[in-house]
Short mmCIF file of C-alpha atoms in Angstrom, two decimals:
data_model
loop_
_atom_site.label_atom_id
_atom_site.label_comp_id
_atom_site.label_asym_id
_atom_site.label_seq_id
_atom_site.Cartn_x
_atom_site.Cartn_y
_atom_site.Cartn_z
CA UNK A 1152 164.09 102.93 41.12
CA UNK A 1153 160.60 104.51 41.09
CA UNK A 1154 159.69 106.87 43.94
CA UNK A 1155 156.11 105.58 43.91
CA UNK A 1156 154.76 102.09 44.60
CA UNK A 1157 151.25 102.30 43.10
CA UNK A 1158 149.24 104.56 40.83
CA UNK A 1159 145.80 106.18 40.92
CA UNK A 1160 144.07 106.71 37.57
CA UNK A 1161 142.35 110.01 36.73
CA UNK A 1162 138.86 108.46 36.51
CA UNK A 1163 139.27 106.67 39.85
CA UNK A 1164 140.53 109.80 41.60
CA UNK A 1165 137.72 111.87 40.08
CA UNK A 1166 135.12 109.42 41.42
CA UNK A 1167 136.60 109.54 44.92
CA UNK A 1168 136.75 113.33 44.89
CA UNK A 1169 133.31 113.77 43.37
CA UNK A 1170 131.28 112.62 46.38
CA UNK A 1171 133.36 114.81 48.72
CA UNK A 1172 132.95 118.01 46.77
CA UNK A 1173 129.30 117.42 45.90
CA UNK A 1174 128.20 117.64 49.54
CA UNK A 1175 126.53 120.96 50.51
CA UNK A 1176 128.70 123.12 52.75
CA UNK A 1177 125.87 123.97 55.11
CA UNK A 1178 123.84 127.13 55.75
CA UNK A 1179 125.70 130.43 55.81
CA UNK A 1180 128.94 129.02 54.42
CA UNK A 1181 130.83 129.69 51.21
CA UNK A 1182 133.04 127.33 49.31
CA UNK A 1183 136.83 127.70 49.20
CA UNK A 1184 138.58 128.38 45.87
CA UNK A 1185 138.49 125.47 43.44
CA UNK A 1186 142.21 124.68 43.79
CA UNK A 1187 141.91 124.70 47.60
CA UNK A 1188 138.89 122.37 47.54
CA UNK A 1189 140.80 120.00 45.25
CA UNK A 1190 143.91 120.05 47.43
CA UNK A 1191 141.85 119.48 50.58
CA UNK A 1192 140.00 116.61 48.92
CA UNK A 1193 143.19 114.80 47.91
CA UNK A 1194 144.73 115.43 51.34
CA UNK A 1195 141.71 113.87 53.07
CA UNK A 1196 141.86 110.83 50.81
CA UNK A 1197 145.51 110.36 51.80
CA UNK A 1198 144.87 110.89 55.52
CA UNK A 1199 142.10 108.28 55.48
CA UNK A 1200 144.20 105.78 53.55
CA UNK A 1201 141.78 105.69 50.61
CA UNK A 1202 144.62 106.90 48.39
CA UNK A 1203 147.80 105.11 49.53
CA UNK A 1204 151.00 106.91 50.49
CA UNK A 1205 153.56 106.74 47.65
CA UNK A 1206 150.80 106.47 45.04
CA UNK A 1207 151.50 108.21 41.74
CA UNK A 1208 148.83 110.80 40.94
CA UNK A 1209 147.59 111.56 37.42
CA UNK A 1210 149.36 114.16 35.35
CA UNK A 1211 147.90 117.66 35.66
CA UNK A 1212 146.35 117.61 32.20
CA UNK A 1213 144.78 114.14 32.70
CA UNK A 1214 143.19 115.04 36.05
CA UNK A 1215 141.95 118.39 34.70
CA UNK A 1216 140.13 116.56 31.90
CA UNK A 1217 138.65 113.98 34.31
CA UNK A 1218 137.40 116.72 36.67
CA UNK A 1219 136.36 119.20 33.94
CA UNK A 1220 138.47 121.96 35.51
CA UNK A 1221 141.35 123.99 34.17
CA UNK A 1222 144.90 122.68 34.24
CA UNK A 1223 145.80 125.79 36.25
CA UNK A 1224 143.44 124.64 39.04
CA UNK A 1225 145.10 121.23 39.23
CA UNK A 1226 148.60 122.75 39.10
CA UNK A 1227 147.75 125.11 41.98
CA UNK A 1228 146.28 122.24 44.02
CA UNK A 1229 149.39 120.10 43.48
CA UNK A 1230 151.60 123.03 44.47
CA UNK A 1231 149.59 123.53 47.69
CA UNK A 1232 149.92 119.82 48.53
CA UNK A 1233 153.69 119.96 47.92
CA UNK A 1234 153.98 122.96 50.25
CA UNK A 1235 152.07 121.05 52.98
CA UNK A 1236 154.13 117.88 52.59
CA UNK A 1237 151.39 115.71 51.07
CA UNK A 1238 152.93 115.53 47.59
CA UNK A 1239 156.40 114.98 46.25
CA UNK A 1240 157.49 115.44 42.65
CA UNK A 1241 160.53 114.87 40.48
CA UNK A 1242 161.00 115.83 36.86
CA UNK A 1243 160.49 112.80 34.68
CA UNK A 1244 158.95 110.73 37.51
CA UNK A 1245 155.71 112.63 38.12
CA UNK A 1246 154.07 113.37 41.48
CA UNK A 1247 153.22 110.97 44.26
CA UNK A 1248 151.47 111.16 47.63
CA UNK A 1249 153.32 111.56 50.92
CA UNK A 1250 152.69 112.50 54.55
CA UNK A 1251 154.49 115.33 56.36
CA UNK A 1252 157.02 114.55 59.06
CA UNK A 1253 155.32 114.06 62.44
CA UNK A 1254 152.08 112.70 61.01
CA UNK A 1255 151.18 109.03 61.49
CA UNK A 1256 150.83 106.91 58.38
CA UNK A 1257 147.13 106.65 57.55
CA UNK A 1258 145.34 103.42 58.43
CA UNK A 1259 143.83 101.35 55.65
CA UNK A 1260 141.18 99.93 58.00
CA UNK A 1261 139.83 100.74 61.45
CA UNK A 1262 142.63 99.66 63.75
CA UNK A 1263 142.16 100.21 67.51
CA UNK A 1264 144.05 103.06 69.12
CA UNK A 1265 147.23 102.10 70.96
CA UNK A 1266 146.67 101.86 74.74
CA UNK A 1267 148.83 104.91 75.44
CA UNK A 1268 146.41 107.12 73.48
CA UNK A 1269 143.27 106.08 75.31
CA UNK A 1270 143.64 108.58 78.16
CA UNK A 1271 143.26 111.67 75.96
CA UNK A 1272 141.31 110.31 72.99
CA UNK A 1273 137.75 108.95 72.92
CA UNK A 1274 137.93 106.08 70.46
CA UNK A 1275 134.78 105.56 68.40
CA UNK A 1276 136.71 103.89 65.61
CA UNK A 1277 136.38 100.32 66.81
CA UNK A 1278 132.97 98.69 67.37
CA UNK A 1279 134.08 96.42 70.22
CA UNK A 1280 133.42 96.33 73.95
CA UNK A 1281 135.67 95.33 76.88
CA UNK A 1282 135.68 91.67 77.89
CA UNK A 1283 132.66 90.45 79.89
CA UNK A 1284 134.23 89.39 83.14
CA UNK A 1285 134.31 87.08 85.01
CA UNK A 1286 133.50 84.96 81.97
CA UNK A 1287 136.73 85.59 80.10
CA UNK A 1288 138.84 84.47 83.05
CA UNK A 1289 136.62 81.46 83.71
CA UNK A 1290 136.75 80.44 80.06
CA UNK A 1291 140.54 80.34 79.99
CA UNK A 1292 140.67 78.56 83.31
CA UNK A 1293 138.29 75.97 81.89
CA UNK A 1294 140.36 75.74 78.72
CA UNK A 1295 143.59 75.25 80.64
CA UNK A 1296 142.00 72.36 82.55
CA UNK A 1297 141.41 70.60 79.19
CA UNK A 1298 144.74 71.49 77.58
CA UNK A 1299 146.96 68.64 78.77
CA UNK A 1300 145.89 65.97 76.23
CA UNK A 1301 146.39 68.41 73.34
CA UNK A 1302 149.83 69.40 74.61
CA UNK A 1303 151.02 65.86 73.82
CA UNK A 1304 150.13 66.33 70.12
CA UNK A 1305 151.64 68.50 67.38
CA UNK A 1306 148.94 71.12 68.09
CA UNK A 1307 148.02 71.78 64.43
CA UNK A 1308 144.30 71.40 63.74
CA UNK A 1309 143.67 73.05 60.34
CA UNK A 1310 139.91 72.42 60.52
CA UNK A 1311 139.70 73.26 64.22
CA UNK A 1312 139.53 71.18 67.37
CA UNK A 1313 137.03 68.32 66.94
CA UNK A 1314 135.34 69.28 70.22
CA UNK A 1315 134.71 72.85 69.08
CA UNK A 1316 133.55 71.79 65.61
CA UNK A 1317 131.03 69.46 67.28
CA UNK A 1318 129.90 72.19 69.68
CA UNK A 1319 129.35 74.68 66.85
CA UNK A 1320 127.53 72.09 64.73
CA UNK A 1321 125.23 71.33 67.67
CA UNK A 1322 124.42 75.03 68.06
CA UNK A 1323 123.34 75.29 64.42
CA UNK A 1324 121.28 72.13 64.82
CA UNK A 1325 119.48 73.63 67.83
CA UNK A 1326 118.72 76.70 65.69
CA UNK A 1327 116.87 74.46 63.25
CA UNK A 1328 119.65 73.86 60.71
CA UNK A 1329 120.93 70.26 61.01
CA UNK A 1330 124.71 70.44 60.84
CA UNK A 1331 127.57 67.96 61.04
CA UNK A 1332 131.06 68.75 62.39
CA UNK A 1333 132.32 68.15 58.83
CA UNK A 1334 130.46 71.33 57.84
CA UNK A 1335 132.48 73.50 60.23
CA UNK A 1336 135.96 75.01 59.96
CA UNK A 1337 137.34 77.03 62.88
CA UNK A 1338 139.28 80.14 61.85
CA UNK A 1339 141.25 82.97 63.41
CA UNK A 1340 138.35 85.39 63.69
CA UNK A 1341 135.72 86.22 61.09
CA UNK A 1342 138.33 88.12 59.07
CA UNK A 1343 140.35 84.92 58.78
CA UNK A 1344 137.25 83.08 57.60
CA UNK A 1345 136.38 85.61 54.90
CA UNK A 1346 140.00 85.89 53.78
CA UNK A 1347 140.10 82.11 53.27
CA UNK A 1348 136.80 82.18 51.36
CA UNK A 1349 137.94 85.01 49.09
CA UNK A 1350 141.20 83.26 48.23
CA UNK A 1351 139.38 80.02 47.42
CA UNK A 1352 136.47 81.41 45.41
CA UNK A 1353 137.47 84.83 44.08
CA UNK A 1354 140.88 85.12 42.44
CA UNK A 1355 142.41 88.42 41.46
CA UNK A 1356 140.07 90.34 39.17
CA UNK A 1357 136.93 88.40 40.16
CA UNK A 1358 133.76 90.37 40.97
CA UNK A 1359 132.39 90.38 44.53
CA UNK A 1360 129.00 91.99 45.18
CA UNK A 1361 128.86 93.90 48.47
CA UNK A 1362 126.25 95.90 50.31
CA UNK A 1363 126.66 99.65 50.02
CA UNK A 1364 127.61 100.64 52.68
CA UNK A 1365 129.41 97.63 54.14
CA UNK A 1366 131.97 96.73 56.81
CA UNK A 1367 135.10 98.75 56.09
CA UNK A 1368 137.74 96.17 57.03
CA UNK A 1369 136.13 93.49 54.87
CA UNK A 1370 136.01 95.87 51.90
CA UNK A 1371 139.70 96.60 52.34
CA UNK A 1372 140.53 92.90 52.68
CA UNK A 1373 138.77 92.23 49.38
CA UNK A 1374 140.47 95.15 47.63
CA UNK A 1375 143.89 93.94 48.70
CA UNK A 1376 143.02 90.46 47.44
CA UNK A 1377 142.52 92.03 44.02
CA UNK A 1378 138.73 91.71 43.89
CA UNK A 1379 136.52 93.99 41.78
CA UNK A 1380 133.85 95.23 44.19
CA UNK A 1381 130.31 95.66 42.88
CA UNK A 1382 128.30 97.82 45.33
CA UNK A 1383 124.57 97.19 45.84
CA UNK A 1384 122.69 99.96 47.64
CA UNK A 1385 120.83 99.10 50.83
CA UNK A 1386 117.10 99.75 51.09
CA UNK A 1387 115.95 102.87 52.92
CA UNK A 1388 116.06 102.90 56.71
CA UNK A 1389 116.63 99.68 58.62
CA UNK A 1390 114.73 97.34 56.28
CA UNK A 1391 117.80 95.63 54.88
CA UNK A 1392 118.38 94.65 51.26
CA UNK A 1393 116.88 96.15 48.13
CA UNK A 1394 115.95 92.89 46.38
CA UNK A 1395 115.29 94.31 42.86
CA UNK A 1396 118.79 95.81 42.87
CA UNK A 1397 120.32 92.58 44.11
CA UNK A 1398 118.57 90.56 41.41
CA UNK A 1399 119.80 92.96 38.74
CA UNK A 1400 123.41 92.90 39.95
CA UNK A 1401 123.50 89.13 40.33
CA UNK A 1402 122.02 88.73 36.85
CA UNK A 1403 124.04 91.38 35.00
CA UNK A 1404 127.42 91.37 36.80
CA UNK A 1405 127.47 87.62 37.61
CA UNK A 1406 129.74 88.06 40.66
CA UNK A 1407 131.58 84.99 41.89
CA UNK A 1408 130.88 85.94 45.53
CA UNK A 1409 128.46 88.19 47.39
CA UNK A 1410 129.11 89.37 50.95
CA UNK A 1411 126.19 90.41 53.18
CA UNK A 1412 125.43 91.09 56.86
CA UNK A 1413 121.82 90.05 57.46
CA UNK A 1414 121.66 90.62 61.22
CA UNK A 1415 122.15 94.18 62.53
CA UNK A 1416 124.22 95.21 59.58
CA UNK A 1417 127.53 96.97 60.12
CA UNK A 1418 127.38 99.99 59.82
CA UNK A 1419 123.65 100.71 59.37
CA UNK A 1420 122.12 98.35 61.95
CA UNK A 1421 119.60 97.06 59.36
CA UNK A 1422 117.92 93.68 59.84
CA UNK A 1423 116.79 91.68 56.79
CA UNK A 1424 113.45 89.93 57.24
CA UNK A 1425 112.68 86.31 56.38
CA UNK A 1426 111.25 87.06 52.95
CA UNK A 1427 114.34 89.03 51.90
CA UNK A 1428 116.59 86.23 53.16
CA UNK A 1429 114.76 83.57 51.19
CA UNK A 1430 114.65 85.73 48.05
CA UNK A 1431 118.35 86.60 48.14
CA UNK A 1432 119.36 82.95 48.52
CA UNK A 1433 117.14 82.04 45.56
CA UNK A 1434 118.64 84.83 43.46
CA UNK A 1435 122.21 83.84 44.35
CA UNK A 1436 121.52 80.19 43.56
CA UNK A 1437 120.02 81.10 40.18
CA UNK A 1438 123.02 83.30 39.32
CA UNK A 1439 125.61 80.75 40.46
CA UNK A 1440 126.92 83.21 43.06
CA UNK A 1441 128.28 82.00 46.39
CA UNK A 1442 126.60 83.99 49.17
CA UNK A 1443 128.85 84.75 52.17
CA UNK A 1444 126.69 85.66 55.17
CA UNK A 1445 128.36 87.39 58.13
CA UNK A 1446 126.54 86.44 61.37
CA UNK A 1447 128.94 88.11 63.80
CA UNK A 1448 126.23 90.49 65.11
CA UNK A 1449 123.38 87.97 65.17
CA UNK A 1450 123.30 87.46 68.95
CA UNK A 1451 123.36 91.15 69.78
CA UNK A 1452 119.62 91.86 69.67
CA UNK A 1453 118.96 94.61 72.20
CA UNK A 1454 115.17 94.58 72.64
CA UNK A 1455 113.16 92.40 75.03
CA UNK A 1456 110.90 89.69 73.60
CA UNK A 1457 112.53 90.07 70.19
CA UNK A 1458 112.43 87.16 67.73
CA UNK A 1459 115.14 87.12 65.07
CA UNK A 1460 114.33 85.97 61.53
CA UNK A 1461 115.58 82.52 60.58
CA UNK A 1462 119.31 82.27 59.75
CA UNK A 1463 120.04 82.77 56.06
CA UNK A 1464 121.56 79.30 55.88
CA UNK A 1465 118.14 77.86 56.79
CA UNK A 1466 117.21 78.48 53.14
CA UNK A 1467 120.25 76.50 51.98
CA UNK A 1468 120.81 73.89 54.70
CA UNK A 1469 123.28 71.83 52.66
CA UNK A 1470 125.61 74.83 52.45
CA UNK A 1471 126.27 74.75 48.72
CA UNK A 1472 125.17 78.34 48.05
CA UNK A 1473 125.36 79.97 51.50
CA UNK A 1474 128.64 80.10 53.43
CA UNK A 1475 127.95 81.32 56.97
CA UNK A 1476 130.64 83.10 58.97
CA UNK A 1477 130.43 83.47 62.75
CA UNK A 1478 132.74 84.78 65.44
CA UNK A 1479 133.22 85.20 69.17
CA UNK A 1480 134.72 88.66 68.66
CA UNK A 1481 131.57 90.83 68.60
CA UNK A 1482 129.23 88.84 70.84
CA UNK A 1483 131.92 88.07 73.43
CA UNK A 1484 135.26 89.92 73.08
CA UNK A 1485 137.41 91.10 70.17
CA UNK A 1486 140.53 89.73 71.86
CA UNK A 1487 139.16 86.19 71.59
CA UNK A 1488 140.04 85.65 67.93
CA UNK A 1489 137.87 82.63 67.21
CA UNK A 1490 135.72 82.50 64.10
CA UNK A 1491 134.16 79.76 62.01
CA UNK A 1492 132.67 78.89 58.63
CA UNK A 1493 129.60 76.70 58.11
CA UNK A 1494 129.34 75.28 54.58
CA UNK A 1495 128.97 72.05 52.61
CA UNK A 1496 131.55 69.38 53.59
CA UNK A 1497 133.33 69.57 50.21
CA UNK A 1498 133.69 73.37 50.59
CA UNK A 1499 135.10 72.90 54.09
CA UNK A 1500 137.60 70.33 52.80
CA UNK A 1501 138.76 72.76 50.11
CA UNK A 1502 139.11 75.60 52.64
CA UNK A 1503 141.09 73.36 54.99
CA UNK A 1504 143.40 72.18 52.20
CA UNK A 1505 144.10 75.77 51.13
CA UNK A 1506 144.80 76.78 54.72
CA UNK A 1507 148.06 74.84 54.74
CA UNK A 1508 149.59 77.77 52.84
CA UNK A 1509 148.23 80.42 55.21
CA UNK A 1510 148.12 80.09 59.02
CA UNK A 1511 147.89 76.27 59.48
CA UNK A 1512 145.37 76.59 62.29
CA UNK A 1513 143.88 78.56 65.17
CA UNK A 1514 145.41 78.67 68.68
CA UNK A 1515 144.35 75.64 70.72
CA UNK A 1516 143.83 77.33 74.10
CA UNK A 1517 141.45 79.93 72.66
CA UNK A 1518 139.43 77.15 71.00
CA UNK A 1519 139.23 75.28 74.30
CA UNK A 1520 138.07 78.46 76.03
CA UNK A 1521 135.19 78.91 73.54
CA UNK A 1522 134.32 75.22 73.81
CA UNK A 1523 134.11 75.59 77.60
CA UNK A 1524 131.94 78.69 77.31
CA UNK A 1525 129.48 77.13 74.89
CA UNK A 1526 129.34 73.84 76.76
CA UNK A 1527 128.68 75.19 80.25
CA UNK A 1528 126.13 77.96 79.71
CA UNK A 1529 128.78 80.62 80.24
CA UNK A 1530 128.37 81.84 76.66
CA UNK A 1531 124.67 82.62 77.13
CA UNK A 1532 125.29 84.47 80.41
CA UNK A 1533 128.19 86.45 78.95
CA UNK A 1534 126.21 87.42 75.84
CA UNK A 1535 123.24 88.49 78.00
CA UNK A 1536 125.63 90.75 79.91
CA UNK A 1537 126.95 92.09 76.62
CA UNK A 1538 123.41 92.87 75.38
CA UNK A 1539 122.59 94.82 78.54
CA UNK A 1540 125.80 96.83 78.25
CA UNK A 1541 125.31 97.57 74.54
CA UNK A 1542 121.66 98.58 75.05
CA UNK A 1543 122.57 101.03 77.83
CA UNK A 1544 125.42 102.44 75.74
CA UNK A 1545 123.15 102.82 72.71
CA UNK A 1546 120.47 104.67 74.62
CA UNK A 1547 122.95 107.02 76.28
CA UNK A 1548 124.74 107.79 73.01
CA UNK A 1549 121.48 108.40 71.15
CA UNK A 1550 120.31 110.84 73.80
CA UNK A 1551 123.66 112.69 73.81
CA UNK A 1552 123.85 113.02 70.01
CA UNK A 1553 120.25 114.23 69.77
CA UNK A 1554 120.97 116.85 72.41
CA UNK A 1555 124.31 118.12 71.05
CA UNK A 1556 123.71 117.64 67.32
CA UNK A 1557 119.97 117.97 66.69
CA UNK A 1558 120.36 118.28 62.90
CA UNK A 1559 122.09 114.89 62.58
CA UNK A 1560 119.77 112.18 61.28
CA UNK A 1561 119.71 108.46 62.12
CA UNK A 1562 117.43 105.55 62.93
CA UNK A 1563 117.94 103.61 66.15
CA UNK A 1564 118.65 99.94 65.37
CA UNK A 1565 117.19 97.12 67.46
CA UNK A 1566 120.54 95.39 67.76
CA UNK A 1567 124.20 95.34 66.82
CA UNK A 1568 126.84 97.83 67.89
CA UNK A 1569 126.65 100.76 65.44
CA UNK A 1570 124.71 103.90 64.60
CA UNK A 1571 124.84 105.17 61.00
CA UNK A 1572 124.48 108.96 61.08
CA UNK A 1573 123.85 111.55 58.37
CA UNK A 1574 125.87 114.62 59.33
CA UNK A 1575 123.64 117.48 58.19
CA UNK A 1576 125.47 118.14 54.92
CA UNK A 1577 128.99 118.20 56.38
CA UNK A 1578 131.85 116.08 55.07
CA UNK A 1579 132.37 112.99 57.22
CA UNK A 1580 136.02 112.93 56.15
CA UNK A 1581 136.57 116.46 57.42
CA UNK A 1582 134.77 115.70 60.67
CA UNK A 1583 137.00 112.67 61.19
CA UNK A 1584 140.12 114.72 60.54
CA UNK A 1585 139.12 117.60 62.83
CA UNK A 1586 137.82 115.18 65.45
CA UNK A 1587 141.35 113.89 65.98
CA UNK A 1588 142.38 117.44 66.91
CA UNK A 1589 139.67 117.80 69.55
CA UNK A 1590 140.14 114.34 71.08
CA UNK A 1591 137.63 112.06 69.37
CA UNK A 1592 138.27 109.38 66.78
CA UNK A 1593 135.35 108.60 64.50
CA UNK A 1594 135.33 106.79 61.14
CA UNK A 1595 133.86 108.68 58.22
CA UNK A 1596 131.26 107.29 55.85
CA UNK A 1597 133.52 106.78 52.82
CA UNK A 1598 135.42 104.06 54.66
CA UNK A 1599 132.26 101.95 54.35
CA UNK A 1600 131.63 102.61 50.68
CA UNK A 1601 133.26 102.13 47.30
CA UNK A 1602 135.00 105.02 45.50
CA UNK A 1603 134.05 107.87 47.81
CA UNK A 1604 130.41 107.11 48.56
CA UNK A 1605 128.78 108.21 51.86
CA UNK A 1606 130.78 111.38 52.36
CA UNK A 1607 127.88 112.82 54.38
CA UNK A 1608 127.94 110.09 57.05
CA UNK A 1609 129.87 108.88 60.10
CA UNK A 1610 129.57 105.64 62.07
CA UNK A 1611 129.15 105.83 65.85
CA UNK A 1612 129.53 102.56 67.79
CA UNK A 1613 127.91 101.79 71.15
CA UNK A 1614 131.24 101.47 72.96
CA UNK A 1615 131.10 104.34 75.46
CA UNK A 1616 128.65 105.01 78.27
CA UNK A 1617 127.56 107.63 80.79
CA UNK A 1618 129.68 110.79 81.01
CA UNK A 1619 132.06 109.51 78.31
CA UNK A 1620 129.17 109.28 75.82
CA UNK A 1621 128.14 112.83 76.77
CA UNK A 1622 131.71 114.06 76.29
CA UNK A 1623 131.98 112.23 72.95
CA UNK A 1624 128.89 114.03 71.63
CA UNK A 1625 130.22 117.36 72.93
CA UNK A 1626 133.55 116.84 71.14
CA UNK A 1627 131.74 115.93 67.94
CA UNK A 1628 129.76 119.16 68.25
CA UNK A 1629 133.07 121.05 68.64
CA UNK A 1630 134.40 119.35 65.50
CA UNK A 1631 131.24 120.40 63.63
CA UNK A 1632 131.76 124.03 64.65
CA UNK A 1633 135.39 123.95 63.50
CA UNK A 1634 134.50 122.41 60.15
CA UNK A 1635 131.78 125.00 59.58
CA UNK A 1636 134.13 127.81 60.60
CA UNK A 1637 136.73 126.58 58.15
CA UNK A 1638 134.18 126.25 55.33
CA UNK A 1639 132.79 129.75 55.88
CA UNK A 1640 136.12 131.48 56.07
CA UNK A 1641 135.51 132.72 59.62
CA UNK A 1642 138.25 130.62 61.13
CA UNK A 1643 141.35 128.69 60.25
CA UNK A 1644 140.73 125.89 57.75
CA UNK A 1645 141.47 122.63 59.56
CA UNK A 1646 144.69 121.01 58.38
CA UNK A 1647 146.54 117.92 59.49
CA UNK A 1648 146.60 116.29 62.90
CA UNK A 1649 149.45 114.98 65.00
CA UNK A 1650 148.53 112.03 67.21
#
């Protein structure tokens, strides 16, 4: 039986390593030996989950050719990784990735920290806020009051509770997009919605165009579904999409699906204007591409007297080209796993039919809780509370980062939950690794890209406030000093972490 469960090709590994090693080391630093840089690069890819554990690596000669280095350099790097426990080898079977005893298996996405770790670790990995009480408790109390009639049924509603489908349709109608309940399917969170869409529209090997950068967990979901991701670079700053690039990709690559976040993009915070929205819908329609629009951040505008652009689906009201995904998880609470899809009725019927082989339906009580919230005005009050909290967190975090890390560059978004930060030439992967050692968890830029892009970035969510935000920035500054010390040879090169 093989000791490895997957394989990484030499060209793929070279692309992932290339962005890491191309970043400048910073002023006054010198690079480590070539074999050490290669070993560190592979180790970081394993620790971040971008190269799986038990993945067969290329033979020494193949990787040397792909990287344009000597075979001796690759052999020395592999030997260093074996000595550190990140590589195992057997004659005739090759070499495959591993993790040393005592290290946690790397996460493929951005899973929240376990509760027992929260006391000593500041978690900036998850862009979610605590529940807005008392509205969570009131919502479930209201849902329980309506539960009895449903308890006398089988409880399976693959399309969602009729009452919630009607409520969601009415909300779209009030936003200026006439919608019927037949155009709504309730899902288990936005991830459940996008997973269902990918399985219906994009089989294994199909192309999906994605923003670059994009939401890390969605990228991983698509990879594991076997999709071929086609990255499309975002425009500079917070403007949103680069339309000429989108037109070219849609025309030349002809992707089956395209996934975008128009409102306060995760991770950059960008907001696409009306003209870009109209133009992208037109381009997708012309190319025969289904446009999946993630609206999970749309209600989190953080400025007073701010008017959002029209929803993207306003330019395709029938829902044949634009599939809109919404969720209660960002605007209200991540623990309330209720999402939905708005699309044409025939698309909804196909999604519902395919769901019989997945999760059958979404929990009834949670659907009743959201129905109560949206039907009583509780949703609006809870979201207003959430906006105030996120705005205060954003302003505090921005001030702390500017004070502690003045050479880091970013633009302050007008909404959403994330800050996309350029790290002054340092490797985001190394900062994430060292950050674990000094008590802060932060996702590095490559998690949000394809094949190693955005090594010089990290994402900082607006999830901490006051003294905790100040301490988070101070710990990041400590991580920066350690990374620079390791790069310059004036201190111990950071290695692995133990949670």
